[in-house]
PDB file of C-alpha atoms and ligand atoms in Angstrom:
ATOM      1  CA  MET A   1       8.167 -15.393   5.870  1.00 56.00           C
ATOM      2  CA  ARG A   2       9.105 -18.073   3.339  1.00 70.00           C
ATOM      3  CA  SER A   3      12.136 -17.152   1.267  1.00 83.00           C
ATOM      4  CA  ALA A   4      10.356 -18.022  -2.006  1.00 87.00           C
ATOM      5  CA  LEU A   5       7.572 -15.606  -1.142  1.00 89.00           C
ATOM      6  CA  ASN A   6      10.136 -12.897  -0.389  1.00 86.00           C
ATOM      7  CA  VAL A   7      11.791 -13.527  -3.748  1.00 85.00           C
ATOM      8  CA  ILE A   8       8.473 -13.316  -5.600  1.00 89.00           C
ATOM      9  CA  ARG A   9       7.437 -10.145  -3.783  1.00 88.00           C
ATOM     10  CA  ASP A  10      10.878  -8.559  -4.380  1.00 84.00           C
ATOM     11  CA  GLU A  11      10.668  -9.411  -8.065  1.00 85.00           C
ATOM     12  CA  HIS A  12       7.199  -7.867  -8.220  1.00 88.00           C
ATOM     13  CA  ARG A  13       8.613  -4.693  -6.669  1.00 85.00           C
ATOM     14  CA  SER A  14      11.450  -4.520  -9.222  1.00 82.00           C
ATOM     15  CA  LEU A  15       9.056  -5.087 -12.071  1.00 85.00           C
ATOM     16  CA  THR A  16       6.646  -2.496 -10.672  1.00 86.00           C
ATOM     17  CA  ALA A  17       9.485   0.067 -10.504  1.00 82.00           C
ATOM     18  CA  VAL A  18      10.423  -0.541 -14.135  1.00 84.00           C
ATOM     19  CA  LEU A  19       6.795  -0.471 -15.292  1.00 88.00           C
ATOM     20  CA  HIS A  20       6.275   2.778 -13.423  1.00 86.00           C
ATOM     21  CA  GLY A  21       9.472   4.191 -14.942  1.00 85.00           C
ATOM     22  CA  LEU A  22       8.354   3.207 -18.423  1.00 89.00           C
ATOM     23  CA  TRP A  23       4.952   4.798 -17.925  1.00 90.00           C
ATOM     24  CA  TYR A  24       6.634   7.927 -16.503  1.00 88.00           C
ATOM     25  CA  LEU A  25       8.989   8.343 -19.472  1.00 88.00           C
ATOM     26  CA  VAL A  26       6.090   7.962 -21.898  1.00 93.00           C
ATOM     27  CA  ASP A  27       4.102  10.571 -19.990  1.00 92.00           C
ATOM     28  CA  GLU A  28       7.067  12.974 -20.042  1.00 90.00           C
ATOM     29  CA  VAL A  29       7.327  12.661 -23.825  1.00 93.00           C
ATOM     30  CA  ARG A  30       3.541  13.054 -24.223  1.00 93.00           C
ATOM     31  CA  GLU A  31       3.632  16.274 -22.168  1.00 93.00           C
ATOM     32  CA  GLY A  32       6.615  17.582 -24.140  1.00 91.00           C
ATOM     33  CA  ARG A  33       8.894  17.712 -21.092  1.00 89.00           C
ATOM     34  CA  ARG A  34      11.426  15.238 -22.417  1.00 85.00           C
ATOM     35  CA  LYS A  35      12.743  13.938 -25.712  1.00 88.00           C
ATOM     36  CA  PRO A  36      12.441  10.214 -26.338  1.00 89.00           C
ATOM     37  CA  GLU A  37      15.348   8.244 -24.857  1.00 85.00           C
ATOM     38  CA  PHE A  38      15.214   5.171 -27.010  1.00 90.00           C
ATOM     39  CA  THR A  39      18.216   3.468 -25.435  1.00 86.00           C
ATOM     40  CA  VAL A  40      16.591   3.578 -22.007  1.00 85.00           C
ATOM     41  CA  LEU A  41      13.163   2.645 -23.368  1.00 89.00           C
ATOM     42  CA  ARG A  42      14.622  -0.316 -25.244  1.00 89.00           C
ATOM     43  CA  ALA A  43      16.506  -1.422 -22.115  1.00 85.00           C
ATOM     44  CA  MET A  44      13.293  -1.232 -20.084  1.00 86.00           C
ATOM     45  CA  VAL A  45      11.259  -3.241 -22.580  1.00 89.00           C
ATOM     46  CA  HIS A  46      14.074  -5.764 -22.883  1.00 86.00           C
ATOM     47  CA  TYR A  47      14.253  -6.043 -19.090  1.00 83.00           C
ATOM     48  CA  ILE A  48      10.515  -6.688 -18.854  1.00 85.00           C
ATOM     49  CA  ASP A  49      10.783  -9.276 -21.600  1.00 85.00           C
ATOM     50  CA  THR A  50      13.800 -11.071 -20.141  1.00 81.00           C
ATOM     51  CA  PHE A  51      12.722 -10.897 -16.536  1.00 78.00           C
ATOM     52  CA  PRO A  52       9.130 -12.175 -16.478  1.00 75.00           C
ATOM     53  CA  GLU A  53       9.621 -14.609 -19.351  1.00 68.00           C
ATOM     54  CA  LYS A  54      12.875 -16.281 -18.357  1.00 73.00           C
ATOM     55  CA  LEU A  55      13.053 -15.875 -14.584  1.00 80.00           C
ATOM     56  CA  HIS A  56       9.829 -14.981 -12.867  1.00 87.00           C
ATOM     57  CA  HIS A  57       6.877 -16.687 -14.558  1.00 89.00           C
ATOM     58  CA  PRO A  58       8.562 -20.102 -14.902  1.00 86.00           C
ATOM     59  CA  LYS A  59       9.158 -20.162 -11.150  1.00 87.00           C
ATOM     60  CA  GLU A  60       5.528 -19.344 -10.447  1.00 93.00           C
ATOM     61  CA  SER A  61       3.924 -21.699 -12.968  1.00 93.00           C
ATOM     62  CA  GLY A  62       6.432 -24.532 -12.652  1.00 92.00           C
ATOM     63  CA  TYR A  63       6.786 -24.665  -8.887  1.00 93.00           C
ATOM     64  CA  LEU A  64       4.446 -22.516  -6.814  1.00 95.00           C
ATOM     65  CA  PHE A  65       1.290 -22.973  -8.897  1.00 96.00           C
ATOM     66  CA  ALA A  66       2.067 -26.631  -9.625  1.00 96.00           C
ATOM     67  CA  ARG A  67       2.460 -27.444  -5.921  1.00 96.00           C
ATOM     68  CA  LEU A  68      -0.700 -25.548  -5.060  1.00 97.00           C
ATOM     69  CA  ARG A  69      -2.682 -27.520  -7.633  1.00 97.00           C
ATOM     70  CA  ARG A  70      -1.490 -30.757  -6.031  1.00 95.00           C
ATOM     71  CA  ARG A  71      -2.476 -29.690  -2.521  1.00 95.00           C
ATOM     72  CA  THR A  72      -5.839 -28.025  -2.969  1.00 95.00           C
ATOM     73  CA  THR A  73      -8.693 -27.277  -5.316  1.00 95.00           C
ATOM     74  CA  LEU A  74      -8.991 -23.801  -3.793  1.00 95.00           C
ATOM     75  CA  GLY A  75      -7.911 -20.935  -5.993  1.00 94.00           C
ATOM     76  CA  ARG A  76      -8.127 -23.093  -9.124  1.00 95.00           C
ATOM     77  CA  ALA A  77      -9.892 -20.418 -11.204  1.00 96.00           C
ATOM     78  CA  ALA A  78      -7.329 -17.808 -10.165  1.00 97.00           C
ATOM     79  CA  LEU A  79      -4.426 -20.130 -11.055  1.00 97.00           C
ATOM     80  CA  ASP A  80      -5.967 -20.921 -14.456  1.00 97.00           C
ATOM     81  CA  GLN A  81      -6.388 -17.227 -15.133  1.00 97.00           C
ATOM     82  CA  LEU A  82      -2.843 -16.344 -14.024  1.00 97.00           C
ATOM     83  CA  GLU A  83      -1.253 -19.134 -16.063  1.00 96.00           C
ATOM     84  CA  ALA A  84      -3.198 -17.991 -19.123  1.00 96.00           C
ATOM     85  CA  GLU A  85      -1.859 -14.495 -18.442  1.00 95.00           C
ATOM     86  CA  HIS A  86       1.727 -15.807 -18.284  1.00 93.00           C
ATOM     87  CA  ILE A  87       1.208 -17.072 -21.842  1.00 91.00           C
ATOM     88  CA  HIS A  88      -0.712 -14.002 -23.022  1.00 92.00           C
ATOM     89  CA  GLY A  89       1.939 -11.704 -21.464  1.00 90.00           C
ATOM     90  CA  ALA A  90       4.498 -13.057 -23.935  1.00 87.00           C
ATOM     91  CA  LYS A  91       2.354 -11.788 -26.814  1.00 90.00           C
ATOM     92  CA  LEU A  92       1.769  -8.414 -25.153  1.00 91.00           C
ATOM     93  CA  ILE A  93       5.499  -7.826 -24.692  1.00 91.00           C
ATOM     94  CA  ARG A  94       6.072  -8.661 -28.398  1.00 92.00           C
ATOM     95  CA  ASP A  95       3.398  -6.067 -29.269  1.00 93.00           C
ATOM     96  CA  LEU A  96       5.157  -3.564 -27.016  1.00 94.00           C
ATOM     97  CA  GLU A  97       8.549  -4.215 -28.638  1.00 94.00           C
ATOM     98  CA  GLN A  98       7.084  -3.827 -32.112  1.00 95.00           C
ATOM     99  CA  ALA A  99       5.251  -0.629 -31.170  1.00 96.00           C
ATOM    100  CA  LEU A 100       8.506   0.813 -29.784  1.00 96.00           C
ATOM    101  CA  LEU A 101      10.367  -0.071 -32.973  1.00 95.00           C
ATOM    102  CA  ARG A 102       7.641   1.508 -35.127  1.00 95.00           C
ATOM    103  CA  TRP A 103       7.803   4.703 -33.056  1.00 95.00           C
ATOM    104  CA  GLU A 104      11.601   4.822 -33.251  1.00 94.00           C
ATOM    105  CA  MET A 105      11.437   4.507 -37.049  1.00 93.00           C
ATOM    106  CA  GLY A 106       8.229   6.479 -37.458  1.00 89.00           C
ATOM    107  CA  SER A 107       6.148   9.422 -36.362  1.00 82.00           C
ATOM    108  CA  GLN A 108       4.062  11.057 -33.646  1.00 82.00           C
ATOM    109  CA  GLN A 109       1.177   8.788 -34.525  1.00 88.00           C
ATOM    110  CA  ASP A 110       3.402   5.806 -33.787  1.00 94.00           C
ATOM    111  CA  PHE A 111       4.196   7.356 -30.417  1.00 95.00           C
ATOM    112  CA  VAL A 112       0.476   7.445 -29.597  1.00 95.00           C
ATOM    113  CA  ALA A 113       0.201   3.747 -30.461  1.00 95.00           C
ATOM    114  CA  PHE A 114       3.240   2.920 -28.296  1.00 96.00           C
ATOM    115  CA  ALA A 115       1.845   4.934 -25.372  1.00 96.00           C
ATOM    116  CA  GLU A 116      -1.411   2.944 -25.630  1.00 95.00           C
ATOM    117  CA  GLU A 117       0.523  -0.337 -25.619  1.00 94.00           C
ATOM    118  CA  VAL A 118       2.456   0.788 -22.525  1.00 96.00           C
ATOM    119  CA  GLU A 119      -0.729   1.679 -20.674  1.00 94.00           C
ATOM    120  CA  ARG A 120      -2.324  -1.623 -21.636  1.00 93.00           C
ATOM    121  CA  TYR A 121       0.755  -3.590 -20.553  1.00 93.00           C
ATOM    122  CA  VAL A 122       1.271  -1.734 -17.269  1.00 93.00           C
ATOM    123  CA  ASP A 123      -2.389  -2.177 -16.365  1.00 94.00           C
ATOM    124  CA  PHE A 124      -2.299  -5.867 -17.327  1.00 94.00           C
ATOM    125  CA  HIS A 125       0.776  -6.564 -15.225  1.00 93.00           C
ATOM    126  CA  ARG A 126      -0.372  -4.584 -12.204  1.00 93.00           C
ATOM    127  CA  ARG A 127      -3.623  -6.526 -12.045  1.00 96.00           C
ATOM    128  CA  HIS A 128      -1.726  -9.776 -12.563  1.00 96.00           C
ATOM    129  CA  MET A 129       0.690  -9.154  -9.681  1.00 95.00           C
ATOM    130  CA  GLN A 130      -2.110  -7.911  -7.434  1.00 96.00           C
ATOM    131  CA  GLN A 131      -4.063 -11.120  -7.998  1.00 97.00           C
ATOM    132  CA  GLU A 132      -0.973 -13.208  -7.192  1.00 97.00           C
ATOM    133  CA  GLU A 133      -0.249 -11.273  -4.016  1.00 96.00           C
ATOM    134  CA  GLN A 134      -3.826 -11.119  -2.777  1.00 96.00           C
ATOM    135  CA  VAL A 135      -5.025 -14.618  -3.700  1.00 96.00           C
ATOM    136  CA  VAL A 136      -2.172 -17.010  -4.504  1.00 97.00           C
ATOM    137  CA  LEU A 137       0.544 -16.127  -2.011  1.00 96.00           C
ATOM    138  CA  PRO A 138      -1.770 -16.130   1.048  1.00 95.00           C
ATOM    139  CA  LEU A 139      -3.276 -19.449  -0.116  1.00 96.00           C
ATOM    140  CA  ALA A 140       0.227 -20.904  -0.506  1.00 96.00           C
ATOM    141  CA  GLU A 141       1.095 -19.866   3.027  1.00 94.00           C
ATOM    142  CA  ARG A 142      -2.000 -21.666   4.289  1.00 95.00           C
ATOM    143  CA  VAL A 143      -1.862 -24.968   2.444  1.00 96.00           C
ATOM    144  CA  LEU A 144       1.666 -25.854   1.318  1.00 95.00           C
ATOM    145  CA  THR A 145       3.772 -28.309   3.284  1.00 94.00           C
ATOM    146  CA  GLU A 146       7.414 -28.185   4.376  1.00 93.00           C
ATOM    147  CA  GLU A 147       8.354 -30.448   1.491  1.00 93.00           C
ATOM    148  CA  ASP A 148       6.580 -28.128  -0.968  1.00 94.00           C
ATOM    149  CA  TRP A 149       8.429 -25.132   0.426  1.00 93.00           C
ATOM    150  CA  ARG A 150      11.802 -26.832   0.193  1.00 91.00           C
ATOM    151  CA  ALA A 151      11.253 -27.460  -3.515  1.00 89.00           C
ATOM    152  CA  ILE A 152       9.862 -23.992  -4.166  1.00 90.00           C
ATOM    153  CA  ASP A 153      12.556 -22.221  -2.143  1.00 88.00           C
ATOM    154  CA  ALA A 154      15.275 -24.109  -4.038  1.00 85.00           C
ATOM    155  CA  ALA A 155      13.723 -23.177  -7.379  1.00 81.00           C
ATOM    156  CA  CYS A 156      13.302 -19.545  -6.381  1.00 78.00           C
ATOM    157  CA  SER A 157      16.907 -19.244  -5.304  1.00 73.00           C
ATOM    158  CA  GLY A 158      17.833 -20.437  -8.790  1.00 59.00           C
ATOM    159  CA  ASN A 159      19.579 -23.634  -7.650  1.00 42.00           C
ATOM    160  CA  ALA A 160      17.142 -26.223  -8.888  1.00 39.00           C
ATOM    161  CA  ASP A 161      16.433 -25.051 -12.374  1.00 40.00           C
ATOM    162  CA  PRO A 162      19.159 -25.658 -14.946  1.00 41.00           C
ATOM    163  CA  LEU A 163      17.266 -23.470 -17.414  1.00 40.00           C
ATOM    164  CA  ILE A 164      17.950 -20.435 -15.254  1.00 44.00           C
ATOM    165  CA  ALA A 165      21.621 -20.168 -16.071  1.00 47.00           C
ATOM    166  CA  LYS A 166      23.906 -17.923 -14.079  1.00 54.00           C
ATOM    167  CA  ASP A 167      24.770 -15.784 -17.103  1.00 57.00           C
ATOM    168  CA  VAL A 168      21.075 -14.990 -17.608  1.00 53.00           C
ATOM    169  CA  GLU A 169      20.966 -13.652 -14.042  1.00 55.00           C
ATOM    170  CA  LYS A 170      24.171 -11.665 -14.559  1.00 61.00           C
ATOM    171  CA  ASN A 171      22.910 -10.072 -17.780  1.00 59.00           C
ATOM    172  CA  PHE A 172      19.695  -9.254 -16.027  1.00 55.00           C
ATOM    173  CA  GLU A 173      21.550  -7.588 -13.155  1.00 61.00           C
ATOM    174  CA  ARG A 174      23.648  -5.508 -15.549  1.00 63.00           C
ATOM    175  CA  LEU A 175      20.559  -4.424 -17.396  1.00 60.00           C
ATOM    176  CA  PHE A 176      18.757  -3.495 -14.217  1.00 61.00           C
ATOM    177  CA  LYS A 177      21.708  -1.364 -13.099  1.00 65.00           C
ATOM    178  CA  ARG A 178      21.673   0.421 -16.442  1.00 63.00           C
ATOM    179  CA  ILE A 179      17.987   1.166 -16.030  1.00 63.00           C
ATOM    180  CA  VAL A 180      18.232   2.478 -12.472  1.00 61.00           C
ATOM    181  CA  LYS A 181      21.130   4.728 -13.475  1.00 63.00           C
ATOM    182  CA  ALA A 182      18.958   6.349 -16.149  1.00 55.00           C
ATOM    183  CA  PRO A 183      17.576   9.819 -15.351  1.00 55.00           C
ATOM    184  CA  PRO A 184      15.266  10.268 -12.324  1.00 52.00           C
ATOM    185  CA  PRO A 185      12.693   9.948 -10.789  1.00 47.00           C
ATOM    186  CA  LEU A 186      11.590   6.749  -9.026  1.00 43.00           C
ATOM    187  CA  GLY A 187      15.041   5.548  -8.191  1.00 47.00           C
ATOM    188  CA  PHE A 188      16.240   6.020 -11.734  1.00 49.00           C
ATOM    189  CA  GLY A 189      19.466   7.976 -11.651  1.00 54.00           C
ATOM    190  CA  ARG A 190      20.712   6.087  -8.607  1.00 49.00           C
ATOM    191  CA  GLU A 191      24.303   4.897  -8.715  1.00 47.00           C
ATOM    192  CA  ASN A 192      24.708   1.532  -7.074  1.00 42.00           C
TER     193      ASN A 192
HETATM  194 FE1  LIG B 201       2.804 -14.250 -12.611  1.00 65.25          FE
HETATM  195 FE1  LIG B 202       4.411 -12.823 -10.338  1.00 65.25          FE
END
């Protein structure tokens, strides 16, 4: 399989794990099994913000989607929808951050609002990734040329894009390690 596609699928898996972890922690608090762990929750929201916004979505929109648009008119509606979601996702993550802050400073009612934001965001992102994996990635495998893949693979390995600085990747790695070392389940609590 193409290395860019592996990178995108791996990043979807990481994001899915964090989204699932976030949803799980919220559910634990809702059921009264756990006290809020704001440091972990903040790290998770920050991870989601940093990761899709600065690393993942730019690679998709700027390289994979752009090349697909040049090669074919197939999948155009799906690409339009997904690119609109990349933009809309930035607003949703701001809403999530603000809801978390309000809960941290506020009350049980603010927790309910945060939990609703989490559910909305997790659902939004799951559907988004599913659409990419079921429609866009298979289409890319069918229609893109060797030259397209060279450009996309280079971008996905982080070499071609000066905006994706090494220190961003390092911070992101540190943050991810902090999240996975947080209490179980779902891989959280792992030392690595
Ligand atoms: Fe995306
Ligand atoms: Fe994606």
